[in-house]
Amino acid sequence: MQLGDQQPSGNVEDRLGIGVGGGLGIGGVVIAPVAYFLGFDPSTVINVAEQVSTQRSDTREVPKGAPTDETGQFVSKVLGSTETVWDKVFAQSNTRYRPPTLVLYDGQVRSACGMGQAAMGPFYCPNDEKLYLDLAFLRELQTRFRAPGDFAAAYVIAHEVGHHVQKLTGGFDRADARGRESNQNSIRMELQADCYAGVWGHYAGTMNQVDSGDIAEGLNAAAAVGDDNIQRQTQGRVSPESFTHGSSAQRQRWFKRGLDSGKPSDCDTFGANAL
Ligand SMILES: [Zn+2]
């Protein structure tokens, strides 16, 4: 990616080093690389939140700003890029985009959706309109996703921002009306967030932020986080009835749809007969 000219977002809440928890245990290290990409699964978040809600957390207020270290700068610039894009897209329909806050945390964090922990991977909480990125994910940004792998990481952030766009445009309400916990609705929510990530990628391209290899990298990432791929790797077999985010092919398809057209109206996974 080419983010040199991108203004970093000031909507980053840096809680690194002030939260509870002494980093990841062994289990977290093993689970996390897969979980990074899973994104927000409302039922999982609530379940995990209930399991760990008795643990204490530091609730001190943290001022928002843009971190100055390399990884923090990257995250702030990607978030800034999504703000530029969604400002523009919302303005096209005469509405105003209200940007989310991005929280960087280490180990565990208290959100308005309950306690979050690193093994869950990045997630979005609609109740406080914040997206949460854990330190382990950020370390991956520095190592595995270091340029030219940065677009894959940006896709993950843009996907979580996609969930925020759903909050603003009624996607959560539509999913709730149909029973958000059902796997089918969860898949439609996730694929729509992928499509919105694609819409961001489309405009990032017009701002010359996307390198030639980035698109392939994003599609690769979308395939890697497909439920079939993850199940094959973690349990050795694929059970479509338990999918919550969509197959590799579906995630690629919806990401690409947003990427190609740049139109959120093409991301109507709830109205689509075939996903
Ligand atoms: Zn998601």
GROMACS .gro file of C-alpha atoms and ligand atoms in nm:
model
  276
    1MET     CA    1   0.000   0.000   0.000
    2GLN     CA    2   0.101   0.362  -0.048
    3LEU     CA    3  -0.015   0.551   0.258
    4GLY     CA    4   0.253   0.821   0.258
    5ASP     CA    5   0.011   1.104   0.181
    6GLN     CA    6  -0.272   0.970   0.395
    7GLN     CA    7  -0.362   1.178   0.699
    8PRO     CA    8  -0.365   0.951   1.007
    9SER     CA    9  -0.697   0.929   1.187
   10GLY     CA   10  -0.715   1.092   1.528
   11ASN     CA   11  -0.980   0.843   1.638
   12VAL     CA   12  -0.740   0.588   1.783
   13GLU     CA   13  -0.753   0.500   2.152
   14ASP     CA   14  -0.418   0.351   2.248
   15ARG     CA   15  -0.468   0.128   2.553
   16LEU     CA   16  -0.147  -0.069   2.500
   17GLY     CA   17   0.039  -0.117   2.821
   18ILE     CA   18  -0.236   0.006   3.051
   19GLY     CA   19  -0.484  -0.283   3.033
   20VAL     CA   20  -0.492  -0.595   3.247
   21GLY     CA   21  -0.340  -0.928   3.156
   22GLY     CA   22   0.021  -1.027   3.107
   23GLY     CA   23   0.004  -1.091   2.735
   24LEU     CA   24  -0.107  -1.407   2.563
   25GLY     CA   25  -0.088  -1.752   2.715
   26ILE     CA   26   0.019  -2.050   2.510
   27GLY     CA   27  -0.339  -2.118   2.406
   28GLY     CA   28  -0.382  -1.765   2.282
   29VAL     CA   29  -0.071  -1.786   2.071
   30VAL     CA   30  -0.197  -2.100   1.902
   31ILE     CA   31  -0.553  -1.986   1.846
   32ALA     CA   32  -0.486  -1.629   1.754
   33PRO     CA   33  -0.341  -1.659   1.403
   34VAL     CA   34  -0.663  -1.819   1.283
   35ALA     CA   35  -0.890  -1.603   1.494
   36TYR     CA   36  -0.740  -1.276   1.369
   37PHE     CA   37  -0.936  -1.297   1.055
   38LEU     CA   38  -1.262  -1.416   1.196
   39GLY     CA   39  -1.377  -1.067   1.268
   40PHE     CA   40  -1.689  -0.990   1.460
   41ASP     CA   41  -1.919  -1.276   1.534
   42PRO     CA   42  -2.187  -1.136   1.767
   43SER     CA   43  -2.269  -1.466   1.936
   44THR     CA   44  -1.905  -1.553   1.996
   45VAL     CA   45  -1.833  -1.213   2.140
   46ILE     CA   46  -2.123  -1.239   2.381
   47ASN     CA   47  -2.031  -1.595   2.482
   48VAL     CA   48  -1.670  -1.514   2.538
   49ALA     CA   49  -1.770  -1.193   2.712
   50GLU     CA   50  -1.987  -1.383   2.958
   51GLN     CA   51  -1.715  -1.634   3.030
   52VAL     CA   52  -1.461  -1.374   3.124
   53SER     CA   53  -1.683  -1.098   3.255
   54THR     CA   54  -1.584  -1.165   3.615
   55GLN     CA   55  -1.227  -1.067   3.542
   56ARG     CA   56  -1.133  -0.712   3.627
   57SER     CA   57  -1.018  -0.461   3.376
   58ASP     CA   58  -0.866  -0.118   3.379
   59THR     CA   59  -1.133   0.132   3.283
   60ARG     CA   60  -0.924   0.447   3.291
   61GLU     CA   61  -1.014   0.689   3.015
   62VAL     CA   62  -0.758   0.708   2.739
   63PRO     CA   63  -0.726   1.017   2.522
   64LYS     CA   64  -0.774   0.966   2.149
   65GLY     CA   65  -0.505   1.051   1.900
   66ALA     CA   66  -0.276   0.896   1.643
   67PRO     CA   67   0.004   0.674   1.781
   68THR     CA   68   0.351   0.767   1.660
   69ASP     CA   69   0.514   0.423   1.638
   70GLU     CA   70   0.533   0.251   1.299
   71THR     CA   71   0.252   0.002   1.351
   72GLY     CA   72   0.029   0.258   1.520
   73GLN     CA   73   0.089   0.494   1.231
   74PHE     CA   74  -0.008   0.225   0.980
   75VAL     CA   75  -0.329   0.147   1.167
   76SER     CA   76  -0.412   0.519   1.202
   77LYS     CA   77  -0.355   0.578   0.833
   78VAL     CA   78  -0.568   0.284   0.725
   79LEU     CA   79  -0.843   0.411   0.957
   80GLY     CA   80  -0.792   0.761   0.815
   81SER     CA   81  -0.829   0.619   0.464
   82THR     CA   82  -1.158   0.451   0.557
   83GLU     CA   83  -1.280   0.784   0.702
   84THR     CA   84  -1.196   0.967   0.380
   85VAL     CA   85  -1.375   0.704   0.173
   86TRP     CA   86  -1.689   0.666   0.384
   87ASP     CA   87  -1.717   1.046   0.429
   88LYS     CA   88  -1.733   1.066   0.051
   89VAL     CA   89  -1.971   0.773   0.005
   90PHE     CA   90  -2.213   0.894   0.274
   91ALA     CA   91  -2.203   1.247   0.128
   92GLN     CA   92  -2.320   1.104  -0.205
   93SER     CA   93  -2.648   1.015  -0.038
   94ASN     CA   94  -2.657   1.340   0.161
   95THR     CA   95  -2.583   1.172   0.491
   96ARG     CA   96  -2.297   1.224   0.732
   97TYR     CA   97  -2.052   0.954   0.826
   98ARG     CA   98  -1.987   0.925   1.199
   99PRO     CA   99  -1.644   0.759   1.227
  100PRO     CA  100  -1.582   0.479   1.476
  101THR     CA  101  -1.305   0.477   1.736
  102LEU     CA  102  -1.032   0.218   1.701
  103VAL     CA  103  -0.902   0.076   2.029
  104LEU     CA  104  -0.557  -0.082   2.050
  105TYR     CA  105  -0.532  -0.319   2.344
  106ASP     CA  106  -0.314  -0.587   2.496
  107GLY     CA  107  -0.455  -0.913   2.630
  108GLN     CA  108  -0.802  -0.810   2.743
  109VAL     CA  109  -1.022  -0.509   2.711
  110ARG     CA  110  -1.358  -0.399   2.843
  111SER     CA  111  -1.602  -0.303   2.569
  112ALA     CA  112  -1.971  -0.213   2.576
  113CYS     CA  113  -2.022  -0.566   2.438
  114GLY     CA  114  -1.846  -0.722   2.737
  115MET     CA  115  -1.487  -0.825   2.782
  116GLY     CA  116  -1.284  -0.877   2.469
  117GLN     CA  117  -0.970  -1.081   2.456
  118ALA     CA  118  -0.691  -1.119   2.207
  119ALA     CA  119  -0.780  -1.474   2.102
  120MET     CA  120  -1.106  -1.344   1.954
  121GLY     CA  121  -0.920  -1.142   1.696
  122PRO     CA  122  -1.025  -0.797   1.584
  123PHE     CA  123  -1.391  -0.722   1.652
  124TYR     CA  124  -1.646  -0.443   1.632
  125CYS     CA  125  -1.881  -0.355   1.916
  126PRO     CA  126  -2.196  -0.179   1.789
  127ASN     CA  127  -2.291  -0.061   2.141
  128ASP     CA  128  -1.992   0.173   2.176
  129GLU     CA  129  -1.914   0.202   1.802
  130LYS     CA  130  -1.554   0.099   1.857
  131LEU     CA  131  -1.336  -0.151   1.678
  132TYR     CA  132  -1.087  -0.342   1.886
  133LEU     CA  133  -0.744  -0.455   1.769
  134ASP     CA  134  -0.525  -0.658   2.002
  135LEU     CA  135  -0.150  -0.641   2.043
  136ALA     CA  136  -0.095  -0.988   1.897
  137PHE     CA  137  -0.266  -0.879   1.577
  138LEU     CA  138  -0.050  -0.568   1.571
  139ARG     CA  139   0.263  -0.782   1.612
  140GLU     CA  140   0.150  -0.981   1.310
  141LEU     CA  141   0.122  -0.654   1.122
  142GLN     CA  142   0.486  -0.590   1.197
  143THR     CA  143   0.606  -0.935   1.101
  144ARG     CA  144   0.388  -1.142   0.873
  145PHE     CA  145   0.196  -0.852   0.718
  146ARG     CA  146   0.487  -0.620   0.670
  147ALA     CA  147   0.468  -0.461   0.325
  148PRO     CA  148   0.387  -0.592   0.073
  149GLY     CA  149   0.153  -0.794   0.294
  150ASP     CA  150   0.000  -0.481   0.441
  151PHE     CA  151  -0.313  -0.484   0.229
  152ALA     CA  152  -0.429  -0.807   0.393
  153ALA     CA  153  -0.410  -0.636   0.731
  154ALA     CA  154  -0.586  -0.328   0.596
  155TYR     CA  155  -0.862  -0.554   0.465
  156VAL     CA  156  -0.918  -0.688   0.817
  157ILE     CA  157  -0.946  -0.332   0.954
  158ALA     CA  158  -1.172  -0.228   0.664
  159HIS     CA  159  -1.393  -0.533   0.732
  160GLU     CA  160  -1.445  -0.421   1.094
  161VAL     CA  161  -1.517  -0.068   0.971
  162GLY     CA  162  -1.768  -0.238   0.739
  163HIS     CA  163  -1.952  -0.361   1.046
  164HIS     CA  164  -1.965  -0.001   1.171
  165VAL     CA  165  -2.113   0.107   0.837
  166GLN     CA  166  -2.375  -0.164   0.891
  167LYS     CA  167  -2.452  -0.010   1.228
  168LEU     CA  168  -2.500   0.332   1.066
  169THR     CA  169  -2.703   0.207   0.769
  170GLY     CA  170  -2.932  -0.035   0.947
  171GLY     CA  171  -2.762  -0.366   0.870
  172PHE     CA  172  -2.764  -0.468   1.235
  173ASP     CA  173  -3.136  -0.385   1.257
  174ARG     CA  174  -3.209  -0.597   0.951
  175ALA     CA  175  -3.008  -0.884   1.094
  176ASP     CA  176  -3.179  -0.846   1.432
  177ALA     CA  177  -3.522  -0.852   1.272
  178ARG     CA  178  -3.432  -1.185   1.115
  179GLY     CA  179  -3.255  -1.325   1.420
  180ARG     CA  180  -2.893  -1.225   1.419
  181GLU     CA  181  -2.779  -1.540   1.597
  182SER     CA  182  -2.879  -1.766   1.311
  183ASN     CA  183  -2.584  -1.879   1.104
  184GLN     CA  184  -2.746  -1.768   0.780
  185ASN     CA  185  -2.784  -1.411   0.904
  186SER     CA  186  -2.437  -1.409   1.053
  187ILE     CA  187  -2.302  -1.509   0.712
  188ARG     CA  188  -2.500  -1.234   0.540
  189MET     CA  189  -2.366  -0.979   0.790
  190GLU     CA  190  -2.008  -1.095   0.741
  191LEU     CA  191  -2.025  -1.104   0.363
  192GLN     CA  192  -2.173  -0.755   0.359
  193ALA     CA  193  -1.882  -0.633   0.575
  194ASP     CA  194  -1.645  -0.798   0.325
  195CYS     CA  195  -1.822  -0.618   0.041
  196TYR     CA  196  -1.794  -0.286   0.228
  197ALA     CA  197  -1.422  -0.357   0.278
  198GLY     CA  198  -1.413  -0.394  -0.100
  199VAL     CA  199  -1.588  -0.057  -0.144
  200TRP     CA  200  -1.314   0.099   0.068
  201GLY     CA  201  -1.049  -0.082  -0.145
  202HIS     CA  202  -1.210   0.054  -0.461
  203TYR     CA  203  -1.175   0.414  -0.344
  204ALA     CA  204  -0.832   0.355  -0.192
  205GLY     CA  205  -0.735   0.252  -0.545
  206THR     CA  206  -0.863   0.580  -0.687
  207MET     CA  207  -0.650   0.759  -0.424
  208ASN     CA  208  -0.343   0.570  -0.552
  209GLN     CA  209  -0.301   0.390  -0.219
  210VAL     CA  210  -0.324   0.042  -0.369
  211ASP     CA  211  -0.019  -0.128  -0.525
  212SER     CA  212  -0.043  -0.372  -0.814
  213GLY     CA  213  -0.008  -0.681  -0.596
  214ASP     CA  214  -0.250  -0.561  -0.329
  215ILE     CA  215  -0.572  -0.681  -0.489
  216ALA     CA  216  -0.446  -1.038  -0.520
  217GLU     CA  217  -0.327  -1.013  -0.161
  218GLY     CA  218  -0.670  -0.898  -0.043
  219LEU     CA  219  -0.845  -1.176  -0.232
  220ASN     CA  220  -0.600  -1.421  -0.081
  221ALA     CA  221  -0.680  -1.294   0.266
  222ALA     CA  222  -1.054  -1.320   0.195
  223ALA     CA  223  -1.006  -1.682   0.090
  224ALA     CA  224  -0.787  -1.761   0.391
  225VAL     CA  225  -1.061  -1.654   0.631
  226GLY     CA  226  -1.336  -1.857   0.467
  227ASP     CA  227  -1.510  -2.093   0.709
  228ASP     CA  228  -1.432  -2.397   0.493
  229ASN     CA  229  -1.062  -2.312   0.487
  230ILE     CA  230  -1.048  -2.246   0.862
  231GLN     CA  231  -1.245  -2.562   0.945
  232ARG     CA  232  -1.024  -2.770   0.719
  233GLN     CA  233  -0.719  -2.639   0.903
  234THR     CA  234  -0.854  -2.658   1.256
  235GLN     CA  235  -1.075  -2.968   1.255
  236GLY     CA  236  -0.975  -3.145   0.937
  237ARG     CA  237  -1.323  -3.149   0.788
  238VAL     CA  238  -1.580  -2.901   0.662
  239SER     CA  239  -1.932  -2.867   0.803
  240PRO     CA  240  -2.122  -2.599   0.608
  241GLU     CA  241  -2.415  -2.598   0.855
  242SER     CA  242  -2.186  -2.442   1.116
  243PHE     CA  243  -2.050  -2.167   0.890
  244THR     CA  244  -2.079  -1.818   1.041
  245HIS     CA  245  -1.875  -1.602   0.803
  246GLY     CA  246  -1.913  -1.768   0.463
  247SER     CA  247  -1.693  -1.990   0.249
  248SER     CA  248  -1.367  -1.877   0.093
  249ALA     CA  249  -1.538  -1.843  -0.245
  250GLN     CA  250  -1.822  -1.637  -0.098
  251ARG     CA  251  -1.591  -1.406   0.094
  252GLN     CA  252  -1.380  -1.349  -0.218
  253ARG     CA  253  -1.689  -1.291  -0.430
  254TRP     CA  254  -1.841  -1.023  -0.205
  255PHE     CA  255  -1.509  -0.852  -0.137
  256LYS     CA  256  -1.450  -0.837  -0.512
  257ARG     CA  257  -1.800  -0.713  -0.580
  258GLY     CA  258  -1.744  -0.405  -0.361
  259LEU     CA  259  -1.392  -0.364  -0.496
  260ASP     CA  260  -1.508  -0.364  -0.859
  261SER     CA  261  -1.803  -0.129  -0.831
  262GLY     CA  262  -1.734   0.087  -0.525
  263LYS     CA  263  -2.110   0.094  -0.465
  264PRO     CA  264  -2.249  -0.001  -0.124
  265SER     CA  265  -2.581  -0.072  -0.298
  266ASP     CA  266  -2.411  -0.371  -0.462
  267CYS     CA  267  -2.350  -0.514  -0.114
  268ASP     CA  268  -2.709  -0.616  -0.041
  269THR     CA  269  -2.637  -0.963   0.094
  270PHE     CA  270  -2.974  -0.962   0.273
  271GLY     CA  271  -3.162  -0.923  -0.053
  272ALA     CA  272  -2.946  -1.165  -0.250
  273ASN     CA  273  -3.092  -1.506  -0.335
  274ALA     CA  274  -2.753  -1.666  -0.386
  275LEU     CA  275  -2.453  -1.570  -0.180
  276ZN      ZN  276  -1.691  -0.965   1.066
   0.00000   0.00000   0.00000
